[in-house]
Tab-separated table of C-alpha atoms and ligand atoms in Angstrom:
chain	number	residue	atom	x	y	z
A	1	MET	CA	81.570	75.580	22.396
A	2	SER	CA	84.480	73.460	21.201
A	3	GLN	CA	86.644	74.667	18.354
A	4	PHE	CA	86.227	73.329	14.975
A	5	ASN	CA	89.553	73.551	13.000
A	6	LEU	CA	89.380	72.174	9.512
A	7	ILE	CA	91.735	72.175	6.565
A	8	LEU	CA	90.865	71.340	2.853
A	9	LEU	CA	93.419	69.301	0.969
A	10	GLY	CA	93.540	68.250	-2.656
A	11	PRO	CA	95.081	69.005	-5.996
A	12	PRO	CA	94.460	72.240	-7.903
A	13	GLY	CA	90.898	72.084	-9.318
A	14	ALA	CA	89.706	69.447	-6.873
A	15	GLY	CA	86.856	71.692	-5.856
A	16	LYS	CA	88.278	73.024	-2.629
A	17	GLY	CA	87.013	76.619	-3.219
A	18	THR	CA	83.712	75.260	-4.541
A	19	GLN	CA	83.047	73.199	-1.418
A	20	ALA	CA	84.490	75.852	0.927
A	21	GLU	CA	81.882	78.369	-0.178
A	22	ARG	CA	79.116	75.995	0.711
A	23	LEU	CA	80.633	74.587	3.942
A	24	THR	CA	81.276	78.062	5.443
A	25	ASP	CA	77.572	78.859	4.823
A	26	ASP	CA	76.628	75.388	6.608
A	27	PHE	CA	78.833	75.738	9.531
A	28	ASN	CA	79.460	79.423	9.905
A	29	LEU	CA	83.270	79.109	10.008
A	30	PRO	CA	85.643	81.819	8.865
A	31	TYR	CA	87.140	80.885	5.529
A	32	ILE	CA	90.885	81.427	5.128
A	33	ALA	CA	91.961	80.768	1.588
A	34	THR	CA	95.674	81.290	0.808
A	35	GLY	CA	95.159	81.548	-2.894
A	36	ASN	CA	92.509	84.278	-2.382
A	37	ILE	CA	94.725	86.161	0.074
A	38	LEU	CA	97.718	85.998	-2.318
A	39	ARG	CA	95.684	87.040	-5.379
A	40	GLU	CA	94.283	90.007	-3.520
A	41	ALA	CA	97.850	90.897	-2.369
A	42	VAL	CA	99.010	90.744	-5.915
A	43	SER	CA	96.223	93.006	-7.256
A	44	GLN	CA	96.877	95.480	-4.468
A	45	GLU	CA	100.643	95.344	-5.189
A	46	THR	CA	101.459	94.880	-1.398
A	47	THR	CA	104.856	93.661	-0.272
A	48	LEU	CA	103.389	90.187	0.041
A	49	GLY	CA	101.928	90.421	-3.435
A	50	LYS	CA	105.241	91.547	-5.047
A	51	GLN	CA	107.019	88.578	-3.271
A	52	ALA	CA	104.393	86.051	-4.413
A	53	LYS	CA	103.477	87.005	-8.030
A	54	ALA	CA	106.344	85.464	-9.941
A	55	PHE	CA	105.933	82.177	-8.130
A	56	MET	CA	102.198	81.965	-8.700
A	57	ASP	CA	102.454	82.861	-12.335
A	58	ALA	CA	104.955	80.009	-12.770
A	59	GLY	CA	102.728	77.494	-10.838
A	60	GLU	CA	105.326	77.280	-8.169
A	61	LEU	CA	104.678	77.421	-4.424
A	62	VAL	CA	105.369	80.785	-2.719
A	63	PRO	CA	108.275	80.213	-0.100
A	64	ASP	CA	107.142	78.737	3.231
A	65	ASP	CA	108.372	81.679	5.229
A	66	VAL	CA	106.407	84.256	3.080
A	67	ILE	CA	103.059	82.456	3.550
A	68	SER	CA	103.251	80.795	6.988
A	69	GLY	CA	103.245	84.012	9.062
A	70	VAL	CA	100.287	85.493	7.180
A	71	ILE	CA	98.180	82.354	7.688
A	72	LEU	CA	99.130	81.779	11.300
A	73	GLU	CA	98.213	85.296	12.112
A	74	ALA	CA	94.746	84.729	10.676
A	75	VAL	CA	94.308	81.421	12.449
A	76	GLU	CA	95.289	83.131	15.761
A	77	GLY	CA	93.141	86.118	15.171
A	78	PRO	CA	89.823	86.891	16.980
A	79	ASP	CA	87.623	85.870	14.000
A	80	ALA	CA	88.911	82.236	14.161
A	81	ARG	CA	88.634	81.852	18.019
A	82	ASP	CA	85.989	79.281	17.504
A	83	GLY	CA	87.500	77.499	14.551
A	84	PHE	CA	88.243	77.971	10.885
A	85	LEU	CA	88.205	76.493	7.402
A	86	LEU	CA	91.717	76.646	5.910
A	87	ASP	CA	92.043	76.184	2.143
A	88	GLY	CA	95.407	75.946	0.443
A	89	PHE	CA	97.449	75.794	3.640
A	90	PRO	CA	99.435	73.827	4.588
A	91	ARG	CA	100.846	72.677	1.309
A	92	THR	CA	104.196	71.355	2.513
A	93	VAL	CA	105.337	69.357	5.484
A	94	ALA	CA	107.159	72.456	6.865
A	95	GLN	CA	103.850	74.446	6.604
A	96	ALA	CA	102.062	71.614	8.432
A	97	GLU	CA	104.483	71.513	11.281
A	98	ALA	CA	104.272	75.451	11.524
A	99	LEU	CA	100.442	75.057	11.862
A	100	ASP	CA	100.707	72.201	14.414
A	101	ALA	CA	103.098	74.365	16.539
A	102	GLY	CA	100.885	77.529	16.203
A	103	LEU	CA	97.801	75.613	17.308
A	104	GLU	CA	99.646	73.871	20.101
A	105	GLN	CA	100.637	77.194	21.522
A	106	LEU	CA	96.941	78.254	21.538
A	107	ASP	CA	96.151	74.815	23.134
A	108	ARG	CA	94.184	73.774	20.070
A	109	ARG	CA	94.441	70.977	17.570
A	110	LEU	CA	93.226	70.130	14.021
A	111	THR	CA	89.704	68.567	14.014
A	112	ALA	CA	89.951	67.134	10.449
A	113	ALA	CA	91.919	67.297	7.195
A	114	ILE	CA	89.404	67.031	4.341
A	115	LEU	CA	91.059	65.474	1.301
A	116	ILE	CA	89.151	65.931	-2.029
A	117	GLU	CA	90.558	63.434	-4.463
A	118	VAL	CA	90.406	63.946	-8.259
A	119	PRO	CA	92.725	62.374	-10.898
A	120	ASP	CA	94.985	64.620	-12.933
A	121	GLU	CA	93.117	64.231	-16.232
A	122	GLU	CA	89.923	65.519	-14.609
A	123	VAL	CA	91.936	68.489	-13.215
A	124	MET	CA	93.063	69.455	-16.646
A	125	ARG	CA	89.491	69.458	-17.872
A	126	ARG	CA	88.221	71.409	-14.992
A	127	MET	CA	90.731	74.249	-15.155
A	128	SER	CA	90.268	75.015	-18.790
A	129	GLY	CA	86.580	75.760	-18.178
A	130	ARG	CA	86.840	77.527	-14.762
A	131	ARG	CA	85.739	81.126	-14.662
A	132	VAL	CA	85.888	83.409	-11.659
A	133	SER	CA	84.097	86.688	-10.877
A	134	VAL	CA	86.422	89.670	-10.662
A	135	LYS	CA	84.304	91.067	-7.856
A	136	THR	CA	82.810	88.275	-5.715
A	137	GLY	CA	85.472	85.615	-6.397
A	138	ARG	CA	82.690	83.125	-6.934
A	139	VAL	CA	83.863	80.165	-8.982
A	140	TYR	CA	82.066	78.720	-12.093
A	141	HIS	CA	82.626	76.187	-14.680
A	142	VAL	CA	81.531	76.865	-18.310
A	143	GLU	CA	80.255	73.219	-18.646
A	144	PHE	CA	79.841	71.670	-15.054
A	145	ASP	CA	78.657	74.724	-13.055
A	146	PRO	CA	77.698	77.490	-15.476
A	147	PRO	CA	76.396	80.931	-14.398
A	148	LYS	CA	72.823	81.839	-15.288
A	149	HIS	CA	73.942	84.397	-17.867
A	150	GLU	CA	77.087	83.648	-19.825
A	151	GLY	CA	80.182	85.607	-18.633
A	152	ARG	CA	78.433	87.207	-15.696
A	153	CYS	CA	78.309	86.381	-11.922
A	154	ASP	CA	75.072	85.218	-10.547
A	155	VAL	CA	75.528	87.199	-7.392
A	156	ASP	CA	76.005	90.740	-8.783
A	157	GLY	CA	76.437	90.533	-12.555
A	158	SER	CA	80.201	91.133	-12.392
A	159	ARG	CA	82.487	89.893	-15.215
A	160	LEU	CA	83.790	86.355	-15.171
A	161	VAL	CA	87.533	85.845	-16.172
A	162	GLN	CA	90.028	82.996	-16.455
A	163	ARG	CA	92.662	82.919	-13.871
A	164	ASP	CA	96.233	83.709	-14.997
A	165	ASP	CA	97.488	80.359	-13.717
A	166	ASP	CA	94.741	78.307	-15.497
A	167	HIS	CA	96.535	77.847	-18.674
A	168	PRO	CA	97.334	74.202	-19.502
A	169	GLU	CA	101.131	74.325	-19.148
A	170	THR	CA	100.849	76.030	-15.734
A	171	VAL	CA	98.200	73.710	-14.518
A	172	ALA	CA	100.297	70.709	-15.593
A	173	HIS	CA	103.213	72.216	-13.474
A	174	ARG	CA	100.956	72.946	-10.515
A	175	LEU	CA	100.043	69.294	-10.580
A	176	GLU	CA	103.695	68.195	-10.506
A	177	VAL	CA	104.274	70.500	-7.556
A	178	TYR	CA	101.244	69.114	-5.815
A	179	HIS	CA	102.433	65.556	-6.184
A	180	GLU	CA	105.911	66.369	-5.095
A	181	LYS	CA	105.366	68.763	-2.206
A	182	THR	CA	101.720	68.341	-0.963
A	183	THR	CA	100.818	64.640	-1.211
A	184	PRO	CA	103.287	63.818	1.741
A	185	LEU	CA	100.676	65.608	3.858
A	186	ILE	CA	98.262	62.715	3.235
A	187	GLY	CA	100.377	60.363	5.231
A	188	TYR	CA	101.177	63.207	7.738
A	189	TYR	CA	97.542	63.547	8.559
A	190	GLU	CA	96.641	59.868	8.364
A	191	ASP	CA	99.287	59.296	11.025
A	192	GLN	CA	97.564	61.882	13.245
A	193	GLY	CA	94.197	60.205	12.635
A	194	VAL	CA	92.490	63.279	11.280
A	195	LEU	CA	92.480	62.498	7.525
A	196	ARG	CA	89.043	62.171	5.871
A	197	ARG	CA	88.829	61.245	2.081
A	198	PHE	CA	86.175	62.303	-0.353
A	199	ASP	CA	85.571	61.347	-3.892
A	200	GLY	CA	85.846	64.673	-5.754
A	201	THR	CA	84.854	63.294	-9.176
A	202	ARG	CA	81.169	63.279	-8.219
A	203	SER	CA	78.934	66.367	-8.772
A	204	PRO	CA	79.549	69.366	-6.506
A	205	THR	CA	76.336	68.746	-4.752
A	206	GLU	CA	77.092	65.125	-4.106
A	207	VAL	CA	80.584	66.035	-2.782
A	208	HIS	CA	79.053	68.783	-0.612
A	209	ASP	CA	76.438	66.421	0.881
A	210	HIS	CA	79.095	63.880	1.676
A	211	ILE	CA	81.513	66.339	3.335
A	212	ARG	CA	78.665	68.114	5.231
A	213	ALA	CA	77.452	64.767	6.672
A	214	THR	CA	80.893	63.860	7.858
A	215	ILE	CA	81.508	67.308	9.352
A	216	ALA	CA	78.130	67.269	11.184
A	217	THR	CA	79.061	63.913	12.714
A	218	LEU	CA	82.440	65.143	13.760
A	219	ARG	CA	80.757	68.209	15.311
A	220	LEU	CA	78.394	66.074	17.311
A	221	GLU	CA	81.310	63.761	18.554
A	222	GLU	CA	83.302	67.009	19.538
A	223	GLU	CA	80.361	68.245	21.604
A	224	LEU	CA	79.675	65.017	23.330
B	301	LIG	P1	95.147	78.275	-4.943
B	301	LIG	O1	94.249	79.425	-5.333
B	301	LIG	O2	94.951	77.784	-3.548
B	301	LIG	O3	94.909	77.160	-6.051
B	301	LIG	P2	94.815	75.594	-5.957
B	301	LIG	O4	95.159	74.885	-4.648
B	301	LIG	O5	95.715	75.169	-7.081
B	301	LIG	O6	93.396	75.255	-6.120
B	301	LIG	P3	92.424	75.899	-7.098
B	301	LIG	O7	91.896	77.244	-6.532
B	301	LIG	O8	93.059	76.099	-8.380
B	301	LIG	O9	91.371	74.844	-7.176
B	301	LIG	P4	90.070	74.381	-6.234
B	301	LIG	O10	90.487	73.068	-5.649
B	301	LIG	O11	89.768	75.546	-5.204
B	301	LIG	O12	89.049	74.133	-7.263
B	301	LIG	P5	87.775	75.040	-7.576
B	301	LIG	O13	86.666	74.900	-6.509
B	301	LIG	O14	88.023	76.342	-8.122
B	301	LIG	O15	96.584	78.680	-5.072
B	301	LIG	C1	97.091	79.377	-6.174
B	301	LIG	C2	98.613	79.582	-6.097
B	301	LIG	O16	98.878	80.328	-4.845
B	301	LIG	C3	99.489	78.408	-5.910
B	301	LIG	O17	99.782	77.785	-7.190
B	301	LIG	C4	100.753	78.954	-5.159
B	301	LIG	O18	101.599	79.676	-6.113
B	301	LIG	C5	100.153	79.978	-4.216
B	301	LIG	N1	99.869	79.312	-2.922
B	301	LIG	C6	98.686	79.099	-2.418
B	301	LIG	N2	98.711	78.587	-1.092
B	301	LIG	C7	100.039	78.414	-0.941
B	301	LIG	C8	100.780	77.841	0.168
B	301	LIG	N3	100.251	77.394	1.217
B	301	LIG	N4	102.140	77.778	0.076
B	301	LIG	C9	102.726	78.255	-1.072
B	301	LIG	N5	102.102	78.765	-2.044
B	301	LIG	C10	100.775	78.912	-2.106
B	301	LIG	O19	87.088	74.169	-8.859
B	301	LIG	C11	87.913	74.094	-10.113
B	301	LIG	C12	86.929	74.094	-11.307
B	301	LIG	O20	86.207	72.803	-11.216
B	301	LIG	C13	85.824	75.211	-11.218
B	301	LIG	O21	85.585	75.695	-12.458
B	301	LIG	C14	84.565	74.514	-10.578
B	301	LIG	O22	83.318	75.059	-10.977
B	301	LIG	C15	84.752	72.966	-11.094
B	301	LIG	N6	84.297	72.027	-10.125
B	301	LIG	C16	84.461	72.081	-8.916
B	301	LIG	N7	83.931	70.944	-8.311
B	301	LIG	C17	83.507	70.164	-9.341
B	301	LIG	C18	82.828	68.860	-9.472
B	301	LIG	N8	82.603	68.133	-8.370
B	301	LIG	N9	82.476	68.422	-10.683
B	301	LIG	C19	82.769	69.277	-11.845
B	301	LIG	N10	83.294	70.388	-11.756
B	301	LIG	C20	83.751	70.932	-10.537
């Protein structure tokens, strides 16, 4: 089977995590999410977590050399042999170049960069209502995607909390960082011919249907 190497791009709150959860179920791809890896490292107080915490709390990017090695190791690992869905990496041109170089060494290439586009005002609205399960990591929104029972995860009833970096000033700064450091990747992947754009302002189900249909077509093309 051909490999299927995907990345998710988009501003904070675009719905990358929401869509990734659905897409990994559809296509049975290992999901590698830098934000989740870093938050787990912070909660376990590992060396990586200690290096990352202050940057994350301030809404800054963790330095490229801290994150790149961790993610390339996951991409090159046995679980990702047939492909992967990367969420939150790359976020700078230097990270994108590191990923390209890592894939080239393995004689692989990116299949698609999935860009979920959402305007800044919508991001601000979404982040204030986001809630995340302390145990499963499943993402909800108090208004747009509420759990069945308030404050509790549908999967296992665990507590839902607000992320430390979801306070309005931090979100505003994360958006600035996104526009400055990550949006150059749109041109980068457009030049490579792998960029696919999606309107993230539609409902989670509509966005999912659209991305799933595009990926299914790409998969068919890869297998021809
Ligand atoms: P990370 O966790 O990756 O945060 P992010 O990219 O800012 O993305 P989010 O997780 O905030 O949003 P999302 O797009 O996944 O949206 P979601 O699905 O939750 O990174 C956190 C930090 O780690 C960074 O700030 C940085 O410090 C560090 N970091 C990570 N990667 C790094 C890297 N490569 N280099 C350096 N540093 C790095 O949805 C948001 C809300 O909207 C939810 O409540 C959801 O229910 C709702 N929603 C989703 N879709 C819809 C919809 N279609 N309509 C209405 N509501 C919706």
